[in-house]
PDB file of C-alpha atoms in Angstrom:
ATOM      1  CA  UNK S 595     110.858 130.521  77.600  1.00  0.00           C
ATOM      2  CA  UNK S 596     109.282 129.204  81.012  1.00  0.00           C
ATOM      3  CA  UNK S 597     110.448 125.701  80.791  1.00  0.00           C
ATOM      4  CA  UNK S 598     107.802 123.465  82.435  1.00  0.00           C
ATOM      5  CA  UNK S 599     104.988 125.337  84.875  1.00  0.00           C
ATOM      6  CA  UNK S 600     103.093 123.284  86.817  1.00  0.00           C
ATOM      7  CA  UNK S 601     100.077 124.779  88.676  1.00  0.00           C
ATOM      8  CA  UNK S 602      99.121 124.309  91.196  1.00  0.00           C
ATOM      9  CA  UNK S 603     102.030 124.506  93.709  1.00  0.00           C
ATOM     10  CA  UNK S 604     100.291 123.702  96.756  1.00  0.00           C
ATOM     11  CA  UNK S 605      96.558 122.091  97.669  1.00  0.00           C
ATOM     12  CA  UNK S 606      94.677 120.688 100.194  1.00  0.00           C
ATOM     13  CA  UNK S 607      91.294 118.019  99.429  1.00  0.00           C
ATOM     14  CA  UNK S 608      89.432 116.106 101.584  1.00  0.00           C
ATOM     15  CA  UNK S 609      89.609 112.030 101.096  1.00  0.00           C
ATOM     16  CA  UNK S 610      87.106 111.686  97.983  1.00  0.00           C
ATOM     17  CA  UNK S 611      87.769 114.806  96.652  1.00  0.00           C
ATOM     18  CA  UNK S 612      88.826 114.877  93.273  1.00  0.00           C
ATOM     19  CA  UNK S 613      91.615 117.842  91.767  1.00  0.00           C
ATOM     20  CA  UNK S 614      93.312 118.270  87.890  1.00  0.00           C
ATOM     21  CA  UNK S 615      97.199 119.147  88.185  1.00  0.00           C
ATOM     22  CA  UNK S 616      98.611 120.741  85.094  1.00  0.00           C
ATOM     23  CA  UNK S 617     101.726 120.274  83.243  1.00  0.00           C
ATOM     24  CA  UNK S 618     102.528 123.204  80.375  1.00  0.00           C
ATOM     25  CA  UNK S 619     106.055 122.826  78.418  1.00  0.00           C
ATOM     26  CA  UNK S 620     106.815 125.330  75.993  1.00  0.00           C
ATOM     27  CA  UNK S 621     110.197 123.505  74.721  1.00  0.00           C
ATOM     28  CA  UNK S 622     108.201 121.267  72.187  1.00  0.00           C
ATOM     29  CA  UNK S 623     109.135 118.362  73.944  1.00  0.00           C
ATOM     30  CA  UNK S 624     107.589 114.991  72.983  1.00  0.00           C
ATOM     31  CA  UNK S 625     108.043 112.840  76.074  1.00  0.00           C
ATOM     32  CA  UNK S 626     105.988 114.272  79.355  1.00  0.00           C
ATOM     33  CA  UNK S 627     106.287 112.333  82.589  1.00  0.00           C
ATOM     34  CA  UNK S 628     104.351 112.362  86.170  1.00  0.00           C
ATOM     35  CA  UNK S 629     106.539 111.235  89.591  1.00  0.00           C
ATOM     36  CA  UNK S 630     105.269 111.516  92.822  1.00  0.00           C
ATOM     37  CA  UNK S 631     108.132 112.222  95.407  1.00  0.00           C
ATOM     38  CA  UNK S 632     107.759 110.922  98.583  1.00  0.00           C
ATOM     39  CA  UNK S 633     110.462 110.578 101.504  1.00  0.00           C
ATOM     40  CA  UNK S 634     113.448 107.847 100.992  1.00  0.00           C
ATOM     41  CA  UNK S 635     111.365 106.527  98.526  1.00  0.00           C
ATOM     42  CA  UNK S 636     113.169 108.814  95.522  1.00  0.00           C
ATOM     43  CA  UNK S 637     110.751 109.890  92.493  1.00  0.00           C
ATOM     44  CA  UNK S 638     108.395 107.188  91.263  1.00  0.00           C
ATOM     45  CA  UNK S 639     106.947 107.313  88.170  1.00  0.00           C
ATOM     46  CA  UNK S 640     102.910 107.684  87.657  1.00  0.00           C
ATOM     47  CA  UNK S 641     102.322 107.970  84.159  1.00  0.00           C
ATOM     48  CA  UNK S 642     103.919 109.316  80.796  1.00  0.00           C
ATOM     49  CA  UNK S 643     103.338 110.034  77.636  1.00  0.00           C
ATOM     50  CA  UNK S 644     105.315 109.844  74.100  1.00  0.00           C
ATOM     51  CA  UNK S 645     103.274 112.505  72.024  1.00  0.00           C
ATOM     52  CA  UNK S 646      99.841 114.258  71.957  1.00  0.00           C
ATOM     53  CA  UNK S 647      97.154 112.106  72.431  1.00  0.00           C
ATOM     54  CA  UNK S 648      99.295 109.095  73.802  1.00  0.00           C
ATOM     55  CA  UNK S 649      99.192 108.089  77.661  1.00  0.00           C
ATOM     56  CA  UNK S 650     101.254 104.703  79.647  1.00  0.00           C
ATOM     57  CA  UNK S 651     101.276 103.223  83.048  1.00  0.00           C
ATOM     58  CA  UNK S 652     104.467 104.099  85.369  1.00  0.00           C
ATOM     59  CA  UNK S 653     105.523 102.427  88.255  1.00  0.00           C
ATOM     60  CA  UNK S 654     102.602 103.515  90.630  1.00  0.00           C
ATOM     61  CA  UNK S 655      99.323 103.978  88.489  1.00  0.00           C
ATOM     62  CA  UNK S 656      96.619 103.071  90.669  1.00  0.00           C
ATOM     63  CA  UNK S 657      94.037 106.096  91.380  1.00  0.00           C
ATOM     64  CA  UNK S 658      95.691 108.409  88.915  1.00  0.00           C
ATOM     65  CA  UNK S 659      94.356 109.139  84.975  1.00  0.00           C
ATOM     66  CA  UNK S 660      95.998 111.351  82.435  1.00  0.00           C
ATOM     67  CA  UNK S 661      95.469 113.205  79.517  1.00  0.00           C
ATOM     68  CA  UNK S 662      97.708 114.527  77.004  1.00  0.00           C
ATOM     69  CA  UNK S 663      95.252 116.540  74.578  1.00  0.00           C
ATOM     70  CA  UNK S 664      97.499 118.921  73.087  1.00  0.00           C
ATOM     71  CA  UNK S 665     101.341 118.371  72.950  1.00  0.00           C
ATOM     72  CA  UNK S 666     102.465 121.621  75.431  1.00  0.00           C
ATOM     73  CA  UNK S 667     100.103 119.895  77.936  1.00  0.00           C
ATOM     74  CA  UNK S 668     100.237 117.163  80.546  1.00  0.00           C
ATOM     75  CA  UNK S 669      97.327 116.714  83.313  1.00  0.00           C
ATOM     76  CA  UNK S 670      97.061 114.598  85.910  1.00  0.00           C
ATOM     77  CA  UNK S 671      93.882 113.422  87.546  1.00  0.00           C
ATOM     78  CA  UNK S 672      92.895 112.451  91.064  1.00  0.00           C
ATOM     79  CA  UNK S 673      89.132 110.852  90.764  1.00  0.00           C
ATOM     80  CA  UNK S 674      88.926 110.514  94.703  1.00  0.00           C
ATOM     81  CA  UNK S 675      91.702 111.822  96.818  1.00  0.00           C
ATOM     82  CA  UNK S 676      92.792 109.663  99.230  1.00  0.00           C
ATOM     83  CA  UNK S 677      95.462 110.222 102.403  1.00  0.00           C
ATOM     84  CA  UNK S 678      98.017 108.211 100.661  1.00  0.00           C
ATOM     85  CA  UNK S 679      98.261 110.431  97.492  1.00  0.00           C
ATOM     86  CA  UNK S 680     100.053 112.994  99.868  1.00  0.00           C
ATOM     87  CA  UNK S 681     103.160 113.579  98.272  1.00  0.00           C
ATOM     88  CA  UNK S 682     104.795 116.354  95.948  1.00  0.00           C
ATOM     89  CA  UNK S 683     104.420 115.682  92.599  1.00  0.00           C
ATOM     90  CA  UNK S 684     106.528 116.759  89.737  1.00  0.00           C
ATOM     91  CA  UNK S 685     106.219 116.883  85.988  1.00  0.00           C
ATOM     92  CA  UNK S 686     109.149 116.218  83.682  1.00  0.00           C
ATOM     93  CA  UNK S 687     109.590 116.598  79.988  1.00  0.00           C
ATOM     94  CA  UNK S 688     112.146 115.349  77.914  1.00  0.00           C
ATOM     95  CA  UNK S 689     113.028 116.326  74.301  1.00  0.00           C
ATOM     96  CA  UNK S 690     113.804 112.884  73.045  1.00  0.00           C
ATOM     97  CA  UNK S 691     114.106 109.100  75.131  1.00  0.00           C
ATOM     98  CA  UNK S 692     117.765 109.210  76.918  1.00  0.00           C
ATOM     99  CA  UNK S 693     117.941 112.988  77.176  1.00  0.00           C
ATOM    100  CA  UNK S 694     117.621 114.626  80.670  1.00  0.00           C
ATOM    101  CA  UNK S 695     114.413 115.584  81.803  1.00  0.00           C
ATOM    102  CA  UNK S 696     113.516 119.216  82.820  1.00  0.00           C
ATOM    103  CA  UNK S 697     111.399 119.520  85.638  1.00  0.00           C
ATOM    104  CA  UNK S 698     108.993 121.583  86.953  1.00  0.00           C
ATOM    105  CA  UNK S 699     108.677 123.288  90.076  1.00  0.00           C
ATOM    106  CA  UNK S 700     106.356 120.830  91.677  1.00  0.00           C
ATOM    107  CA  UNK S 701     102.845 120.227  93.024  1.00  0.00           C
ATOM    108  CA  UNK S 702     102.921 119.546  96.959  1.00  0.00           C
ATOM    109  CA  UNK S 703      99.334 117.811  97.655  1.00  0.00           C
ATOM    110  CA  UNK S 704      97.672 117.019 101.211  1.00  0.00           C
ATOM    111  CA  UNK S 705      94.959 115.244 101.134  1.00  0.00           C
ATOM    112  CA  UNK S 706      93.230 115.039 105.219  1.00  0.00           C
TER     113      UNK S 706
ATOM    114  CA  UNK Q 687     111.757  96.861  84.953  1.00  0.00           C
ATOM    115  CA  UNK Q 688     115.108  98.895  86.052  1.00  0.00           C
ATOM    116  CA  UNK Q 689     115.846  98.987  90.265  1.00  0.00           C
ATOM    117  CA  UNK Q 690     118.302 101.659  90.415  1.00  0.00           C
ATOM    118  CA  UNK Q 691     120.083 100.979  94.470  1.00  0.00           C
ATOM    119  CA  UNK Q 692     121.913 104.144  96.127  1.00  0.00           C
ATOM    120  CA  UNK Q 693     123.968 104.607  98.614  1.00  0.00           C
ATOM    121  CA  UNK Q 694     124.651 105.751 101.036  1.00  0.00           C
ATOM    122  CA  UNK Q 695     121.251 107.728 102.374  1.00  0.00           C
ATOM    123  CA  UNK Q 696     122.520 110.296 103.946  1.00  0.00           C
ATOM    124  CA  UNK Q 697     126.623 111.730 103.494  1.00  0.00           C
ATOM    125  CA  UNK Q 698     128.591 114.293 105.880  1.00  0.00           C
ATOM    126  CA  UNK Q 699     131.995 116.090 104.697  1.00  0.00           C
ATOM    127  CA  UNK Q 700     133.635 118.787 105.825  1.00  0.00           C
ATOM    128  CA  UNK Q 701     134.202 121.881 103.531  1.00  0.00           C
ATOM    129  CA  UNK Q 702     136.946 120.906 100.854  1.00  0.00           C
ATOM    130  CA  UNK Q 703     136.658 116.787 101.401  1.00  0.00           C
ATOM    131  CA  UNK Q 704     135.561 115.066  98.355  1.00  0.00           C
ATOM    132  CA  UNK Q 705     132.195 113.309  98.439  1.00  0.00           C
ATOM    133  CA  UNK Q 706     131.615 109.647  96.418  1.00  0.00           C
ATOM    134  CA  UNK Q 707     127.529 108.389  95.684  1.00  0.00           C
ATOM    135  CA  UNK Q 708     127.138 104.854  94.511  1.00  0.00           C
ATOM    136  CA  UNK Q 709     124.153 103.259  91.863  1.00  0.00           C
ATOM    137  CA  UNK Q 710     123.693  99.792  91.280  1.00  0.00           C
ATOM    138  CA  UNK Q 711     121.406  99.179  88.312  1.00  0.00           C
ATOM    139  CA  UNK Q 712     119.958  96.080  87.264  1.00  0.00           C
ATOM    140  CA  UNK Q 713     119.005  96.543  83.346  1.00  0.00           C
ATOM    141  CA  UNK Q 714     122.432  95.320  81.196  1.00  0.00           C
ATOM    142  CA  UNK Q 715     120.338  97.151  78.654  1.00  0.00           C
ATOM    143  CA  UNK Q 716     120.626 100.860  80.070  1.00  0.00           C
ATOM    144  CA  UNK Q 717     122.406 103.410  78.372  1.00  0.00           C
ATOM    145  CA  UNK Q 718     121.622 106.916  79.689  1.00  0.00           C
ATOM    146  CA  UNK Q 719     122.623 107.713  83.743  1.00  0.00           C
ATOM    147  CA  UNK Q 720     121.669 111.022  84.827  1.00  0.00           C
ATOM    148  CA  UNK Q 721     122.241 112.609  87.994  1.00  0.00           C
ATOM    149  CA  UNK Q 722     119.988 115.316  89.657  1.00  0.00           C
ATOM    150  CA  UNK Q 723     120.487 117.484  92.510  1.00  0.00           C
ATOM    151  CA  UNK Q 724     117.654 118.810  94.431  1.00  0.00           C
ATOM    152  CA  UNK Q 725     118.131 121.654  96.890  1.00  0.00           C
ATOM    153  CA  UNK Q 726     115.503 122.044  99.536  1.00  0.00           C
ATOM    154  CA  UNK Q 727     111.752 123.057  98.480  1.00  0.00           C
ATOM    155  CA  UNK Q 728     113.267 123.192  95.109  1.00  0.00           C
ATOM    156  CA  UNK Q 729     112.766 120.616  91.936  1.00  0.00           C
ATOM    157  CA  UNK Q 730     115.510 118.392  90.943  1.00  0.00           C
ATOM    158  CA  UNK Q 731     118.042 119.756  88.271  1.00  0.00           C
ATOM    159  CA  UNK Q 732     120.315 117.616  86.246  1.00  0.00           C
ATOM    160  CA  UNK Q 733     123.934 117.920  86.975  1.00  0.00           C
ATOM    161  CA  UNK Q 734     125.686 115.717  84.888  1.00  0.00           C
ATOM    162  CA  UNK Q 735     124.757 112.770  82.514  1.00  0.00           C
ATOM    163  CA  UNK Q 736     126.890 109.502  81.005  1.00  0.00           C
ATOM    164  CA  UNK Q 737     125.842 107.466  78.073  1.00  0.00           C
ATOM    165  CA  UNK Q 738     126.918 103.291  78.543  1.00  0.00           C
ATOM    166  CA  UNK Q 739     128.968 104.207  75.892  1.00  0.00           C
ATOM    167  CA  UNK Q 740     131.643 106.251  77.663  1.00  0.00           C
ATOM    168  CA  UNK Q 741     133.818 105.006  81.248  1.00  0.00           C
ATOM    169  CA  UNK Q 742     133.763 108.789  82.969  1.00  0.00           C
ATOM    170  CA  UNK Q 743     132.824 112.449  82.402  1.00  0.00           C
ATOM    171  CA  UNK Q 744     133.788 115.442  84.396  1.00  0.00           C
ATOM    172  CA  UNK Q 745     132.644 118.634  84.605  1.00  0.00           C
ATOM    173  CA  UNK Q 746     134.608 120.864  86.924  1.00  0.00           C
ATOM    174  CA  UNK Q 747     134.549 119.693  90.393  1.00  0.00           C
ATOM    175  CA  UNK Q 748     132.066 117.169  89.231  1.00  0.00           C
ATOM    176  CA  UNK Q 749     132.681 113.800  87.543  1.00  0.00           C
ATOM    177  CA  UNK Q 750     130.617 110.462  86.936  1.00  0.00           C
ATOM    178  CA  UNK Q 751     132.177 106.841  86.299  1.00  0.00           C
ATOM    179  CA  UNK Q 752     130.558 103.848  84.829  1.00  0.00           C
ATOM    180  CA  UNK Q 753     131.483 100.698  85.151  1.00  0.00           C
ATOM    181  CA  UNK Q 754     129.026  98.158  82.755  1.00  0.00           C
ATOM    182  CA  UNK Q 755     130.107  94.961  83.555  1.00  0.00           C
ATOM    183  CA  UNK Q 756     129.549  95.388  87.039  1.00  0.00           C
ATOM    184  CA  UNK Q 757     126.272  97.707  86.620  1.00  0.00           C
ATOM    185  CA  UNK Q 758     127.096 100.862  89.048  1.00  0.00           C
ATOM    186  CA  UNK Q 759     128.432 103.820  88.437  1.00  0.00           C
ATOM    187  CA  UNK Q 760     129.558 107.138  90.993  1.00  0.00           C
ATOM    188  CA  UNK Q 761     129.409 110.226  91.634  1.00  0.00           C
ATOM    189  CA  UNK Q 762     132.283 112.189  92.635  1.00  0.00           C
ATOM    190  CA  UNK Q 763     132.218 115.662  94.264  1.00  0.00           C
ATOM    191  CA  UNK Q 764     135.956 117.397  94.712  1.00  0.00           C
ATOM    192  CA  UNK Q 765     136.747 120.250  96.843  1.00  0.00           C
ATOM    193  CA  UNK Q 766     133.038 120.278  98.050  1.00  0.00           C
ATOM    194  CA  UNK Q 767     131.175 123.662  99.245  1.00  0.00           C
ATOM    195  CA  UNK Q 768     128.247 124.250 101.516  1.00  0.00           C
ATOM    196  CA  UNK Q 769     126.679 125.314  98.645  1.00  0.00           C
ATOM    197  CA  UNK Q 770     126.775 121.474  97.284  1.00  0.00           C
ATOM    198  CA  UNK Q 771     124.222 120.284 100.438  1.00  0.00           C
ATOM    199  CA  UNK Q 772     121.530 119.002  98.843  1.00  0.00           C
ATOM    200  CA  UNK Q 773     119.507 115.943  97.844  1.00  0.00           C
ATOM    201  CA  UNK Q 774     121.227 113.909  94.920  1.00  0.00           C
ATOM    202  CA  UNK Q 775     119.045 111.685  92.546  1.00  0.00           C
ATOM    203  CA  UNK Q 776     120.547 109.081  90.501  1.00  0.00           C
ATOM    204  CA  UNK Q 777     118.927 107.242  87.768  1.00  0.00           C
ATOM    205  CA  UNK Q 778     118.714 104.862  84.898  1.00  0.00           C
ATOM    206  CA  UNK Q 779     117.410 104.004  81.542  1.00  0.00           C
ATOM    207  CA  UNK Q 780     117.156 101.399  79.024  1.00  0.00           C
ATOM    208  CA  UNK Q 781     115.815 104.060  76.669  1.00  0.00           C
ATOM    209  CA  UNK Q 782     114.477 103.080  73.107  1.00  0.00           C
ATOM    210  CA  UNK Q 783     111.345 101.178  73.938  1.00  0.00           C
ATOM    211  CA  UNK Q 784     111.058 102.255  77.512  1.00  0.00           C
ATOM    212  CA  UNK Q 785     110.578 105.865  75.908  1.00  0.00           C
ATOM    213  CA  UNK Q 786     113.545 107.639  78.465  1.00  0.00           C
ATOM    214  CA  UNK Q 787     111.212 106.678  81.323  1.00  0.00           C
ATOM    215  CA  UNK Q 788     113.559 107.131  84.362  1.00  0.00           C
ATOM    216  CA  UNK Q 789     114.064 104.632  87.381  1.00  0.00           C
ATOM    217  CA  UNK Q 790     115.625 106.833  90.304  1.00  0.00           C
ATOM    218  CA  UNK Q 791     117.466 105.628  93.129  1.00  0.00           C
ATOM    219  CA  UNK Q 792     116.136 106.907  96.938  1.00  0.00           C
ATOM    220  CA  UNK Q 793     118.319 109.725  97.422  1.00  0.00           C
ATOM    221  CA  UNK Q 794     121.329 111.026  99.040  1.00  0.00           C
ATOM    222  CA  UNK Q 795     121.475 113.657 101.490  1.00  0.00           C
ATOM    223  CA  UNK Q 796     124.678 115.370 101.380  1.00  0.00           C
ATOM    224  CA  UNK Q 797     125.365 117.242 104.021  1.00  0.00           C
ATOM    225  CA  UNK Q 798     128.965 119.766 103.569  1.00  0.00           C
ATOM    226  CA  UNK Q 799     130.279 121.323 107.015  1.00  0.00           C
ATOM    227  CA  UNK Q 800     132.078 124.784 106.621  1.00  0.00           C
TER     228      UNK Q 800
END
């Protein structure tokens, strides 16, 4: 039981690259949620999903797309990196709405 | 939406003092107030949770108080270690609808002296 893996843990792009991050839960968890984390600014959400092939707006969507295909799996899409998508981003999965979420390890992106 | 406020941003105790973190949230609605503690490098883990349904919860030499009518509610670390510095995360949620999508607040740093 690995809990949530997120891969990868660390990458570099250039501005207008573009990069996949995946999100794997093996808990059967319905709800899946991407935050970026960025300092004194706490953990914002990106986007989320209730079940396989749903997807919703967070807080901060702009220049991020998502794709829930199968259940176990959460990706999140960066069409052209830019420097202000630096940040460390984590997944989250939750078994039901107003459980606790279990995180994974993190993604820490720099984008130059 | 939920704002979820903490304070304060950064917290230093010596070894043994007890430690207090403070959430405002703005959604009479929300039910579900997690707390997370992050250690450095390291993703956040929840430590304790309280539904709007109960005043307080403890767990050890942990314990969280809600107080609905005036939307906050604390943290409160007894005895503290060195071992509790860390980043802690509160947050909020109105749940049903809003599908247990988490507002956080910014973050303490707790800092515990030996």
């Amino acid at each position: 039981n690995a809990g949530v893996t997120q891969t990868p843990k660390f990458r570099v792009l250039k501005t207008g690259q573009s990069m996949t991050l995946l999100c794997a839960q093996d808990m059967n968890h319905e709800y899946m949620y991407w935050y970026r984390q960025d300092p004194g600014m706490g953990l914002r959400l990106i986007h989320y999903s209730v079940g396989e092939g749903t997807t919703a707006k967070g807080e901060v969507p702009d220049g991020y797309n998502v794709s829930r295909l199968k259940k176990q799996n959460f990706l999140l899409g960066l069409e052209s990196a830019a420097p202000s998508q630096t940040s460390v981003y984590f997944c989250a999965s939750s078994y039901l709405s107003s459980y606790g979420y279990t995180f994974g390890s993190g993604t820490r992106l720099t984008v130059v | 939406g939920e704002n979820v406020e903490q304070h304060p941003s950064t917290l230093s105790v010596q070894e043994g003092d007890s430690a207090v973190i403070k959430c405002t949230y703005s959604d009479s609605a929300s039910n579900y107030f997690p707390w997370y503690k992050q250690e450095l490098g390291k993703r956040p883990q929840l430590i304790i949770d309280i539904r709007s349904n109960v005043g307080e919860k403890k767990d050890q030499r942990i314990a969280v108080t809600l107080n609905k009518t005036a939307k906050h509610f604390s943290l409160h670390i007894t005895e503290t270690q060195p071992e509790d510095s860390a980043v802690y995360f509160c947050a909020g949620t109105t749940g049903g609808t809003s599908y247990g999508k988490l507002t956080f607040g910014q973050g303490t740093i707790l800092t515990v002296h030996p």
